[in-house]
PDB file of N, CA, C and O in Angstrom, chain B, residues numbered from 101:
ATOM      1  N   MET B 101       8.106  -4.859-140.487  1.00  0.00           N
ATOM      2  CA  MET B 101       7.007  -5.566-141.110  1.00  0.00           C
ATOM      3  C   MET B 101       6.039  -6.063-140.044  1.00  0.00           C
ATOM      4  O   MET B 101       6.461  -6.648-139.047  1.00  0.00           O
ATOM      5  N   ASP B 102       4.764  -5.837-140.245  1.00  0.00           N
ATOM      6  CA  ASP B 102       3.739  -6.226-139.277  1.00  0.00           C
ATOM      7  C   ASP B 102       3.394  -7.702-139.456  1.00  0.00           C
ATOM      8  O   ASP B 102       2.936  -8.111-140.523  1.00  0.00           O
ATOM      9  N   THR B 103       3.614  -8.496-138.412  1.00  0.00           N
ATOM     10  CA  THR B 103       3.352  -9.938-138.502  1.00  0.00           C
ATOM     11  C   THR B 103       2.014 -10.321-137.889  1.00  0.00           C
ATOM     12  O   THR B 103       1.657 -11.499-137.884  1.00  0.00           O
ATOM     13  N   GLN B 104       1.276  -9.363-137.379  1.00  0.00           N
ATOM     14  CA  GLN B 104      -0.014  -9.656-136.763  1.00  0.00           C
ATOM     15  C   GLN B 104      -1.056  -9.967-137.841  1.00  0.00           C
ATOM     16  O   GLN B 104      -1.201  -9.233-138.819  1.00  0.00           O
ATOM     17  N   LYS B 105      -1.777 -11.077-137.637  1.00  0.00           N
ATOM     18  CA  LYS B 105      -2.807 -11.470-138.597  1.00  0.00           C
ATOM     19  C   LYS B 105      -4.028 -10.574-138.469  1.00  0.00           C
ATOM     20  O   LYS B 105      -4.382 -10.133-137.376  1.00  0.00           O
ATOM     21  N   THR B 106      -4.662 -10.313-139.598  1.00  0.00           N
ATOM     22  CA  THR B 106      -5.916  -9.581-139.603  1.00  0.00           C
ATOM     23  C   THR B 106      -7.034 -10.577-139.826  1.00  0.00           C
ATOM     24  O   THR B 106      -7.073 -11.265-140.847  1.00  0.00           O
ATOM     25  N   TYR B 107      -7.935 -10.650-138.876  1.00  0.00           N
ATOM     26  CA  TYR B 107      -9.076 -11.546-138.992  1.00  0.00           C
ATOM     27  C   TYR B 107     -10.248 -10.775-139.571  1.00  0.00           C
ATOM     28  O   TYR B 107     -10.563  -9.671-139.126  1.00  0.00           O
ATOM     29  N   TRP B 108     -10.889 -11.368-140.568  1.00  0.00           N
ATOM     30  CA  TRP B 108     -12.013 -10.711-141.220  1.00  0.00           C
ATOM     31  C   TRP B 108     -13.310 -10.940-140.465  1.00  0.00           C
ATOM     32  O   TRP B 108     -14.215 -10.108-140.523  1.00  0.00           O
ATOM     33  N   PHE B 109     -13.412 -12.064-139.755  1.00  0.00           N
ATOM     34  CA  PHE B 109     -14.633 -12.422-139.041  1.00  0.00           C
ATOM     35  C   PHE B 109     -14.291 -12.879-137.638  1.00  0.00           C
ATOM     36  O   PHE B 109     -13.213 -13.419-137.390  1.00  0.00           O
ATOM     37  N   GLY B 110     -15.228 -12.655-136.717  1.00  0.00           N
ATOM     38  CA  GLY B 110     -15.041 -13.084-135.346  1.00  0.00           C
ATOM     39  C   GLY B 110     -16.382 -13.320-134.678  1.00  0.00           C
ATOM     40  O   GLY B 110     -17.438 -13.022-135.235  1.00  0.00           O
ATOM     41  N   ARG B 111     -16.315 -13.861-133.472  1.00  0.00           N
ATOM     42  CA  ARG B 111     -17.545 -14.105-132.716  1.00  0.00           C
ATOM     43  C   ARG B 111     -18.188 -12.786-132.316  1.00  0.00           C
ATOM     44  O   ARG B 111     -17.511 -11.793-132.048  1.00  0.00           O
ATOM     45  N   LYS B 112     -19.515 -12.806-132.284  1.00  0.00           N
ATOM     46  CA  LYS B 112     -20.223 -11.607-131.821  1.00  0.00           C
ATOM     47  C   LYS B 112     -19.977 -11.428-130.333  1.00  0.00           C
ATOM     48  O   LYS B 112     -19.773 -12.402-129.608  1.00  0.00           O
ATOM     49  N   ARG B 113     -19.997 -10.213-129.891  1.00  0.00           N
ATOM     50  CA  ARG B 113     -19.773  -9.941-128.467  1.00  0.00           C
ATOM     51  C   ARG B 113     -20.990 -10.306-127.628  1.00  0.00           C
ATOM     52  O   ARG B 113     -20.861 -10.725-126.478  1.00  0.00           O
ATOM     53  N   PHE B 114     -22.167 -10.143-128.212  1.00  0.00           N
ATOM     54  CA  PHE B 114     -23.410 -10.484-127.521  1.00  0.00           C
ATOM     55  C   PHE B 114     -24.196 -11.440-128.400  1.00  0.00           C
ATOM     56  O   PHE B 114     -24.321 -11.223-129.606  1.00  0.00           O
ATOM     57  N   GLY B 115     -24.720 -12.484-127.805  1.00  0.00           N
ATOM     58  CA  GLY B 115     -25.521 -13.442-128.569  1.00  0.00           C
ATOM     59  C   GLY B 115     -24.667 -14.455-129.303  1.00  0.00           C
ATOM     60  O   GLY B 115     -23.470 -14.588-129.047  1.00  0.00           O
ATOM     61  N   TRP B 116     -25.302 -15.165-130.218  1.00  0.00           N
ATOM     62  CA  TRP B 116     -24.631 -16.212-130.979  1.00  0.00           C
ATOM     63  C   TRP B 116     -24.303 -15.708-132.363  1.00  0.00           C
ATOM     64  O   TRP B 116     -24.932 -14.775-132.863  1.00  0.00           O
ATOM     65  N   GLY B 117     -23.321 -16.325-132.976  1.00  0.00           N
ATOM     66  CA  GLY B 117     -23.045 -16.039-134.365  1.00  0.00           C
ATOM     67  C   GLY B 117     -21.675 -15.447-134.606  1.00  0.00           C
ATOM     68  O   GLY B 117     -20.863 -15.270-133.698  1.00  0.00           O
ATOM     69  N   ILE B 118     -21.460 -15.152-135.869  1.00  0.00           N
ATOM     70  CA  ILE B 118     -20.197 -14.623-136.338  1.00  0.00           C
ATOM     71  C   ILE B 118     -20.493 -13.346-137.111  1.00  0.00           C
ATOM     72  O   ILE B 118     -21.503 -13.261-137.810  1.00  0.00           O
ATOM     73  N   GLY B 119     -19.628 -12.367-136.992  1.00  0.00           N
ATOM     74  CA  GLY B 119     -19.822 -11.112-137.706  1.00  0.00           C
ATOM     75  C   GLY B 119     -18.523 -10.592-138.282  1.00  0.00           C
ATOM     76  O   GLY B 119     -17.444 -11.016-137.869  1.00  0.00           O
ATOM     77  N   PRO B 120     -18.618  -9.686-139.224  1.00  0.00           N
ATOM     78  CA  PRO B 120     -17.414  -9.084-139.809  1.00  0.00           C
ATOM     79  C   PRO B 120     -16.646  -8.272-138.770  1.00  0.00           C
ATOM     80  O   PRO B 120     -17.239  -7.615-137.915  1.00  0.00           O
ATOM     81  N   ARG B 121     -15.313  -8.328-138.857  1.00  0.00           N
ATOM     82  CA  ARG B 121     -14.456  -7.591-137.928  1.00  0.00           C
ATOM     83  C   ARG B 121     -13.588  -6.555-138.631  1.00  0.00           C
ATOM     84  O   ARG B 121     -12.972  -5.717-137.973  1.00  0.00           O
ATOM     85  N   SER B 122     -13.532  -6.600-139.966  1.00  0.00           N
ATOM     86  CA  SER B 122     -12.696  -5.664-140.710  1.00  0.00           C
ATOM     87  C   SER B 122     -13.428  -5.250-141.980  1.00  0.00           C
ATOM     88  O   SER B 122     -14.494  -5.776-142.302  1.00  0.00           O
ATOM     89  N   TRP B 123     -12.833  -4.294-142.697  1.00  0.00           N
ATOM     90  CA  TRP B 123     -13.479  -3.853-143.932  1.00  0.00           C
ATOM     91  C   TRP B 123     -13.524  -4.982-144.953  1.00  0.00           C
ATOM     92  O   TRP B 123     -14.436  -5.024-145.779  1.00  0.00           O
ATOM     93  N   GLN B 124     -12.552  -5.903-144.914  1.00  0.00           N
ATOM     94  CA  GLN B 124     -12.562  -7.031-145.844  1.00  0.00           C
ATOM     95  C   GLN B 124     -13.747  -7.956-145.565  1.00  0.00           C
ATOM     96  O   GLN B 124     -14.382  -8.460-146.491  1.00  0.00           O
ATOM     97  N   GLY B 125     -14.036  -8.173-144.287  1.00  0.00           N
ATOM     98  CA  GLY B 125     -15.183  -8.998-143.921  1.00  0.00           C
ATOM     99  C   GLY B 125     -16.498  -8.372-144.351  1.00  0.00           C
ATOM    100  O   GLY B 125     -17.400  -9.056-144.835  1.00  0.00           O
ATOM    101  N   TRP B 126     -16.594  -7.055-144.166  1.00  0.00           N
ATOM    102  CA  TRP B 126     -17.797  -6.349-144.607  1.00  0.00           C
ATOM    103  C   TRP B 126     -17.935  -6.399-146.124  1.00  0.00           C
ATOM    104  O   TRP B 126     -19.041  -6.556-146.641  1.00  0.00           O
ATOM    105  N   LEU B 127     -16.825  -6.266-146.836  1.00  0.00           N
ATOM    106  CA  LEU B 127     -16.859  -6.307-148.297  1.00  0.00           C
ATOM    107  C   LEU B 127     -17.290  -7.682-148.800  1.00  0.00           C
ATOM    108  O   LEU B 127     -18.134  -7.777-149.691  1.00  0.00           O
ATOM    109  N   VAL B 128     -16.723  -8.741-148.243  1.00  0.00           N
ATOM    110  CA  VAL B 128     -17.097 -10.104-148.648  1.00  0.00           C
ATOM    111  C   VAL B 128     -18.578 -10.340-148.368  1.00  0.00           C
ATOM    112  O   VAL B 128     -19.278 -10.927-149.193  1.00  0.00           O
ATOM    113  N   SER B 129     -19.056  -9.890-147.219  1.00  0.00           N
ATOM    114  CA  SER B 129     -20.467 -10.069-146.868  1.00  0.00           C
ATOM    115  C   SER B 129     -21.376  -9.301-147.828  1.00  0.00           C
ATOM    116  O   SER B 129     -22.410  -9.814-148.256  1.00  0.00           O
ATOM    117  N   ALA B 130     -20.985  -8.069-148.162  1.00  0.00           N
ATOM    118  CA  ALA B 130     -21.800  -7.262-149.073  1.00  0.00           C
ATOM    119  C   ALA B 130     -21.831  -7.859-150.479  1.00  0.00           C
ATOM    120  O   ALA B 130     -22.875  -7.861-151.132  1.00  0.00           O
ATOM    121  N   VAL B 131     -20.694  -8.364-150.941  1.00  0.00           N
ATOM    122  CA  VAL B 131     -20.642  -8.993-152.263  1.00  0.00           C
ATOM    123  C   VAL B 131     -21.503 -10.252-152.286  1.00  0.00           C
ATOM    124  O   VAL B 131     -22.213 -10.504-153.259  1.00  0.00           O
ATOM    125  N   TYR B 132     -21.440 -11.034-151.223  1.00  0.00           N
ATOM    126  CA  TYR B 132     -22.267 -12.246-151.123  1.00  0.00           C
ATOM    127  C   TYR B 132     -23.755 -11.894-151.234  1.00  0.00           C
ATOM    128  O   TYR B 132     -24.485 -12.515-152.007  1.00  0.00           O
ATOM    129  N   VAL B 133     -24.195 -10.913-150.473  1.00  0.00           N
ATOM    130  CA  VAL B 133     -25.599 -10.503-150.502  1.00  0.00           C
ATOM    131  C   VAL B 133     -25.973  -9.932-151.868  1.00  0.00           C
ATOM    132  O   VAL B 133     -27.052 -10.219-152.387  1.00  0.00           O
ATOM    133  N   ALA B 134     -25.093  -9.129-152.448  1.00  0.00           N
ATOM    134  CA  ALA B 134     -25.379  -8.534-153.761  1.00  0.00           C
ATOM    135  C   ALA B 134     -25.519  -9.605-154.844  1.00  0.00           C
ATOM    136  O   ALA B 134     -26.405  -9.517-155.693  1.00  0.00           O
ATOM    137  N   ILE B 135     -24.655 -10.605-154.816  1.00  0.00           N
ATOM    138  CA  ILE B 135     -24.753 -11.679-155.812  1.00  0.00           C
ATOM    139  C   ILE B 135     -26.031 -12.475-155.614  1.00  0.00           C
ATOM    140  O   ILE B 135     -26.692 -12.831-156.589  1.00  0.00           O
ATOM    141  N   LEU B 136     -26.390 -12.760-154.366  1.00  0.00           N
ATOM    142  CA  LEU B 136     -27.654 -13.482-154.114  1.00  0.00           C
ATOM    143  C   LEU B 136     -28.857 -12.685-154.619  1.00  0.00           C
ATOM    144  O   LEU B 136     -29.767 -13.243-155.232  1.00  0.00           O
ATOM    145  N   ILE B 137     -28.854 -11.396-154.361  1.00  0.00           N
ATOM    146  CA  ILE B 137     -29.955 -10.553-154.850  1.00  0.00           C
ATOM    147  C   ILE B 137     -29.969 -10.534-156.379  1.00  0.00           C
ATOM    148  O   ILE B 137     -31.033 -10.611-156.994  1.00  0.00           O
ATOM    149  N   GLY B 138     -28.786 -10.430-156.990  1.00  0.00           N
ATOM    150  CA  GLY B 138     -28.700 -10.454-158.440  1.00  0.00           C
ATOM    151  C   GLY B 138     -29.203 -11.763-159.026  1.00  0.00           C
ATOM    152  O   GLY B 138     -29.916 -11.765-160.030  1.00  0.00           O
ATOM    153  N   LEU B 139     -28.834 -12.876-158.402  1.00  0.00           N
ATOM    154  CA  LEU B 139     -29.334 -14.179-158.858  1.00  0.00           C
ATOM    155  C   LEU B 139     -30.844 -14.264-158.716  1.00  0.00           C
ATOM    156  O   LEU B 139     -31.525 -14.834-159.568  1.00  0.00           O
ATOM    157  N   ARG B 140     -31.349 -13.708-157.661  1.00  0.00           N
ATOM    158  CA  ARG B 140     -32.801 -13.756-157.428  1.00  0.00           C
ATOM    159  C   ARG B 140     -33.555 -12.975-158.499  1.00  0.00           C
ATOM    160  O   ARG B 140     -34.619 -13.395-158.953  1.00  0.00           O
ATOM    161  N   HIS B 141     -32.998 -11.843-158.894  1.00  0.00           N
ATOM    162  CA  HIS B 141     -33.666 -11.023-159.911  1.00  0.00           C
ATOM    163  C   HIS B 141     -33.483 -11.593-161.317  1.00  0.00           C
ATOM    164  O   HIS B 141     -34.363 -11.445-162.166  1.00  0.00           O
ATOM    165  N   LEU B 142     -32.350 -12.239-161.565  1.00  0.00           N
ATOM    166  CA  LEU B 142     -32.136 -12.873-162.867  1.00  0.00           C
ATOM    167  C   LEU B 142     -32.817 -14.233-162.962  1.00  0.00           C
ATOM    168  O   LEU B 142     -33.149 -14.706-164.049  1.00  0.00           O
ATOM    169  N   GLY B 143     -33.014 -14.842-161.819  1.00  0.00           N
ATOM    170  CA  GLY B 143     -33.523 -16.205-161.749  1.00  0.00           C
ATOM    171  C   GLY B 143     -34.723 -16.512-162.611  1.00  0.00           C
ATOM    172  O   GLY B 143     -34.644 -17.415-163.445  1.00  0.00           O
ATOM    173  N   PRO B 144     -35.827 -15.812-162.457  1.00  0.00           N
ATOM    174  CA  PRO B 144     -37.014 -16.170-163.240  1.00  0.00           C
ATOM    175  C   PRO B 144     -36.821 -16.015-164.742  1.00  0.00           C
ATOM    176  O   PRO B 144     -37.490 -16.693-165.521  1.00  0.00           O
ATOM    177  N   LYS B 145     -35.915 -15.131-165.162  1.00  0.00           N
ATOM    178  CA  LYS B 145     -35.723 -14.891-166.593  1.00  0.00           C
ATOM    179  C   LYS B 145     -34.764 -15.883-167.230  1.00  0.00           C
ATOM    180  O   LYS B 145     -35.001 -16.336-168.350  1.00  0.00           O
ATOM    181  N   THR B 146     -33.683 -16.230-166.535  1.00  0.00           N
ATOM    182  CA  THR B 146     -32.628 -17.038-167.153  1.00  0.00           C
ATOM    183  C   THR B 146     -32.362 -18.367-166.461  1.00  0.00           C
ATOM    184  O   THR B 146     -31.788 -19.270-167.071  1.00  0.00           O
ATOM    185  N   LEU B 147     -32.760 -18.505-165.222  1.00  0.00           N
ATOM    186  CA  LEU B 147     -32.460 -19.726-164.463  1.00  0.00           C
ATOM    187  C   LEU B 147     -33.752 -20.421-164.054  1.00  0.00           C
ATOM    188  O   LEU B 147     -34.734 -19.770-163.698  1.00  0.00           O
ATOM    189  N   ASP B 148     -33.742 -21.737-164.109  1.00  0.00           N
ATOM    190  CA  ASP B 148     -34.875 -22.446-163.523  1.00  0.00           C
ATOM    191  C   ASP B 148     -34.609 -22.612-162.023  1.00  0.00           C
ATOM    192  O   ASP B 148     -33.531 -22.258-161.544  1.00  0.00           O
ATOM    193  N   HIS B 149     -35.564 -23.138-161.295  1.00  0.00           N
ATOM    194  CA  HIS B 149     -35.459 -23.205-159.830  1.00  0.00           C
ATOM    195  C   HIS B 149     -34.286 -24.066-159.381  1.00  0.00           C
ATOM    196  O   HIS B 149     -33.606 -23.735-158.410  1.00  0.00           O
ATOM    197  N   GLN B 150     -34.049 -25.162-160.080  1.00  0.00           N
ATOM    198  CA  GLN B 150     -32.965 -26.059-159.685  1.00  0.00           C
ATOM    199  C   GLN B 150     -31.602 -25.378-159.874  1.00  0.00           C
ATOM    200  O   GLN B 150     -30.733 -25.492-159.010  1.00  0.00           O
ATOM    201  N   ASP B 151     -31.409 -24.677-160.992  1.00  0.00           N
ATOM    202  CA  ASP B 151     -30.149 -23.963-161.215  1.00  0.00           C
ATOM    203  C   ASP B 151     -29.941 -22.870-160.173  1.00  0.00           C
ATOM    204  O   ASP B 151     -28.832 -22.684-159.673  1.00  0.00           O
ATOM    205  N   PHE B 152     -31.006 -22.153-159.850  1.00  0.00           N
ATOM    206  CA  PHE B 152     -30.917 -21.110-158.829  1.00  0.00           C
ATOM    207  C   PHE B 152     -30.511 -21.713-157.485  1.00  0.00           C
ATOM    208  O   PHE B 152     -29.667 -21.163-156.778  1.00  0.00           O
ATOM    209  N   LEU B 153     -31.112 -22.833-157.146  1.00  0.00           N
ATOM    210  CA  LEU B 153     -30.793 -23.490-155.877  1.00  0.00           C
ATOM    211  C   LEU B 153     -29.338 -23.954-155.843  1.00  0.00           C
ATOM    212  O   LEU B 153     -28.647 -23.756-154.844  1.00  0.00           O
ATOM    213  N   VAL B 154     -28.877 -24.561-156.914  1.00  0.00           N
ATOM    214  CA  VAL B 154     -27.496 -25.042-156.974  1.00  0.00           C
ATOM    215  C   VAL B 154     -26.513 -23.878-156.871  1.00  0.00           C
ATOM    216  O   VAL B 154     -25.536 -23.957-156.126  1.00  0.00           O
ATOM    217  N   LEU B 155     -26.762 -22.808-157.607  1.00  0.00           N
ATOM    218  CA  LEU B 155     -25.881 -21.642-157.538  1.00  0.00           C
ATOM    219  C   LEU B 155     -25.898 -20.991-156.157  1.00  0.00           C
ATOM    220  O   LEU B 155     -24.857 -20.558-155.661  1.00  0.00           O
ATOM    221  N   SER B 156     -27.052 -20.921-155.548  1.00  0.00           N
ATOM    222  CA  SER B 156     -27.155 -20.332-154.204  1.00  0.00           C
ATOM    223  C   SER B 156     -26.396 -21.161-153.178  1.00  0.00           C
ATOM    224  O   SER B 156     -25.710 -20.616-152.314  1.00  0.00           O
ATOM    225  N   ILE B 157     -26.521 -22.474-153.276  1.00  0.00           N
ATOM    226  CA  ILE B 157     -25.803 -23.358-152.344  1.00  0.00           C
ATOM    227  C   ILE B 157     -24.297 -23.253-152.565  1.00  0.00           C
ATOM    228  O   ILE B 157     -23.535 -23.182-151.600  1.00  0.00           O
ATOM    229  N   ALA B 158     -23.858 -23.241-153.828  1.00  0.00           N
ATOM    230  CA  ALA B 158     -22.425 -23.124-154.123  1.00  0.00           C
ATOM    231  C   ALA B 158     -21.868 -21.795-153.610  1.00  0.00           C
ATOM    232  O   ALA B 158     -20.777 -21.757-153.039  1.00  0.00           O
ATOM    233  N   LEU B 159     -22.604 -20.723-153.809  1.00  0.00           N
ATOM    234  CA  LEU B 159     -22.173 -19.413-153.332  1.00  0.00           C
ATOM    235  C   LEU B 159     -22.095 -19.378-151.803  1.00  0.00           C
ATOM    236  O   LEU B 159     -21.153 -18.828-151.233  1.00  0.00           O
ATOM    237  N   THR B 160     -23.079 -19.962-151.160  1.00  0.00           N
ATOM    238  CA  THR B 160     -23.088 -19.997-149.693  1.00  0.00           C
ATOM    239  C   THR B 160     -21.931 -20.824-149.154  1.00  0.00           C
ATOM    240  O   THR B 160     -21.300 -20.436-148.171  1.00  0.00           O
ATOM    241  N   LEU B 161     -21.642 -21.963-149.786  1.00  0.00           N
ATOM    242  CA  LEU B 161     -20.501 -22.775-149.354  1.00  0.00           C
ATOM    243  C   LEU B 161     -19.185 -22.019-149.537  1.00  0.00           C
ATOM    244  O   LEU B 161     -18.291 -22.118-148.696  1.00  0.00           O
ATOM    245  N   ALA B 162     -19.063 -21.272-150.620  1.00  0.00           N
ATOM    246  CA  ALA B 162     -17.862 -20.464-150.826  1.00  0.00           C
ATOM    247  C   ALA B 162     -17.746 -19.381-149.752  1.00  0.00           C
ATOM    248  O   ALA B 162     -16.656 -19.126-149.240  1.00  0.00           O
ATOM    249  N   PHE B 163     -18.866 -18.746-149.413  1.00  0.00           N
ATOM    250  CA  PHE B 163     -18.880 -17.714-148.371  1.00  0.00           C
ATOM    251  C   PHE B 163     -18.495 -18.304-147.017  1.00  0.00           C
ATOM    252  O   PHE B 163     -17.706 -17.709-146.283  1.00  0.00           O
ATOM    253  N   VAL B 164     -19.040 -19.455-146.687  1.00  0.00           N
ATOM    254  CA  VAL B 164     -18.697 -20.127-145.428  1.00  0.00           C
ATOM    255  C   VAL B 164     -17.222 -20.526-145.430  1.00  0.00           C
ATOM    256  O   VAL B 164     -16.564 -20.473-144.391  1.00  0.00           O
ATOM    257  N   GLY B 165     -16.697 -20.927-146.599  1.00  0.00           N
ATOM    258  CA  GLY B 165     -15.276 -21.258-146.703  1.00  0.00           C
ATOM    259  C   GLY B 165     -14.386 -20.061-146.421  1.00  0.00           C
ATOM    260  O   GLY B 165     -13.369 -20.192-145.739  1.00  0.00           O
ATOM    261  N   VAL B 166     -14.755 -18.899-146.936  1.00  0.00           N
ATOM    262  CA  VAL B 166     -13.988 -17.676-146.657  1.00  0.00           C
ATOM    263  C   VAL B 166     -14.058 -17.347-145.173  1.00  0.00           C
ATOM    264  O   VAL B 166     -13.054 -16.954-144.579  1.00  0.00           O
ATOM    265  N   ILE B 167     -15.223 -17.500-144.571  1.00  0.00           N
ATOM    266  CA  ILE B 167     -15.359 -17.239-143.137  1.00  0.00           C
ATOM    267  C   ILE B 167     -14.464 -18.189-142.349  1.00  0.00           C
ATOM    268  O   ILE B 167     -13.764 -17.758-141.432  1.00  0.00           O
ATOM    269  N   ALA B 168     -14.477 -19.476-142.694  1.00  0.00           N
ATOM    270  CA  ALA B 168     -13.646 -20.447-141.982  1.00  0.00           C
ATOM    271  C   ALA B 168     -12.160 -20.138-142.149  1.00  0.00           C
ATOM    272  O   ALA B 168     -11.373 -20.347-141.225  1.00  0.00           O
ATOM    273  N   TRP B 169     -11.776 -19.643-143.320  1.00  0.00           N
ATOM    274  CA  TRP B 169     -10.382 -19.336-143.603  1.00  0.00           C
ATOM    275  C   TRP B 169      -9.915 -18.101-142.834  1.00  0.00           C
ATOM    276  O   TRP B 169      -8.782 -18.068-142.354  1.00  0.00           O
ATOM    277  N   LYS B 170     -10.767 -17.090-142.712  1.00  0.00           N
ATOM    278  CA  LYS B 170     -10.381 -15.815-142.108  1.00  0.00           C
ATOM    279  C   LYS B 170     -11.054 -15.569-140.748  1.00  0.00           C
ATOM    280  O   LYS B 170     -11.257 -14.420-140.356  1.00  0.00           O
ATOM    281  N   PHE B 171     -11.394 -16.633-140.042  1.00  0.00           N
ATOM    282  CA  PHE B 171     -12.083 -16.522-138.759  1.00  0.00           C
ATOM    283  C   PHE B 171     -11.074 -16.490-137.620  1.00  0.00           C
ATOM    284  O   PHE B 171     -10.077 -17.212-137.640  1.00  0.00           O
ATOM    285  N   GLU B 172     -11.336 -15.657-136.639  1.00  0.00           N
ATOM    286  CA  GLU B 172     -10.477 -15.559-135.464  1.00  0.00           C
ATOM    287  C   GLU B 172     -10.752 -16.733-134.530  1.00  0.00           C
ATOM    288  O   GLU B 172     -11.835 -16.849-133.956  1.00  0.00           O
ATOM    289  N   ARG B 173      -9.772 -17.580-134.391  1.00  0.00           N
ATOM    290  CA  ARG B 173      -9.908 -18.739-133.489  1.00  0.00           C
ATOM    291  C   ARG B 173      -9.211 -18.407-132.180  1.00  0.00           C
ATOM    292  O   ARG B 173      -8.030 -18.062-132.153  1.00  0.00           O
ATOM    293  N   ARG B 174      -9.943 -18.516-131.134  1.00  0.00           N
ATOM    294  CA  ARG B 174      -9.370 -18.240-129.809  1.00  0.00           C
ATOM    295  C   ARG B 174      -8.776 -19.519-129.257  1.00  0.00           C
ATOM    296  O   ARG B 174      -9.347 -20.598-129.409  1.00  0.00           O
ATOM    297  N   SER B 175      -7.640 -19.393-128.625  1.00  0.00           N
ATOM    298  CA  SER B 175      -7.038 -20.565-128.022  1.00  0.00           C
ATOM    299  C   SER B 175      -7.786 -20.926-126.748  1.00  0.00           C
ATOM    300  O   SER B 175      -8.239 -20.037-126.026  1.00  0.00           O
ATOM    301  N   PRO B 176      -7.925 -22.233-126.456  1.00  0.00           N
ATOM    302  CA  PRO B 176      -8.645 -22.643-125.243  1.00  0.00           C
ATOM    303  C   PRO B 176      -7.886 -22.204-124.001  1.00  0.00           C
ATOM    304  O   PRO B 176      -6.656 -22.200-123.946  1.00  0.00           O
ATOM    305  N   GLY B 177      -8.677 -21.840-123.023  1.00  0.00           N
ATOM    306  CA  GLY B 177      -8.051 -21.489-121.768  1.00  0.00           C
ATOM    307  C   GLY B 177      -8.425 -20.149-121.369  1.00  0.00           C
ATOM    308  O   GLY B 177      -7.988 -19.672-120.322  1.00  0.00           O
TER     309      GLY B 177
END
């Protein structure tokens, strides 16, 4: 049985930021973007600006939570 953890996100090799490291990370990122685009296109028809903003913030917080949960943390040293 493989006991090695799979990290979905990690630090970029060049520059600042975090990027996907596995297919799961890419999938979560693509779903996040697709839902935001879908909300944007549905927004004017079914959502007012405040509802769109609340949903966008909630979705972003959930995405950041997944990143924090599946992020590769390097030990100091």
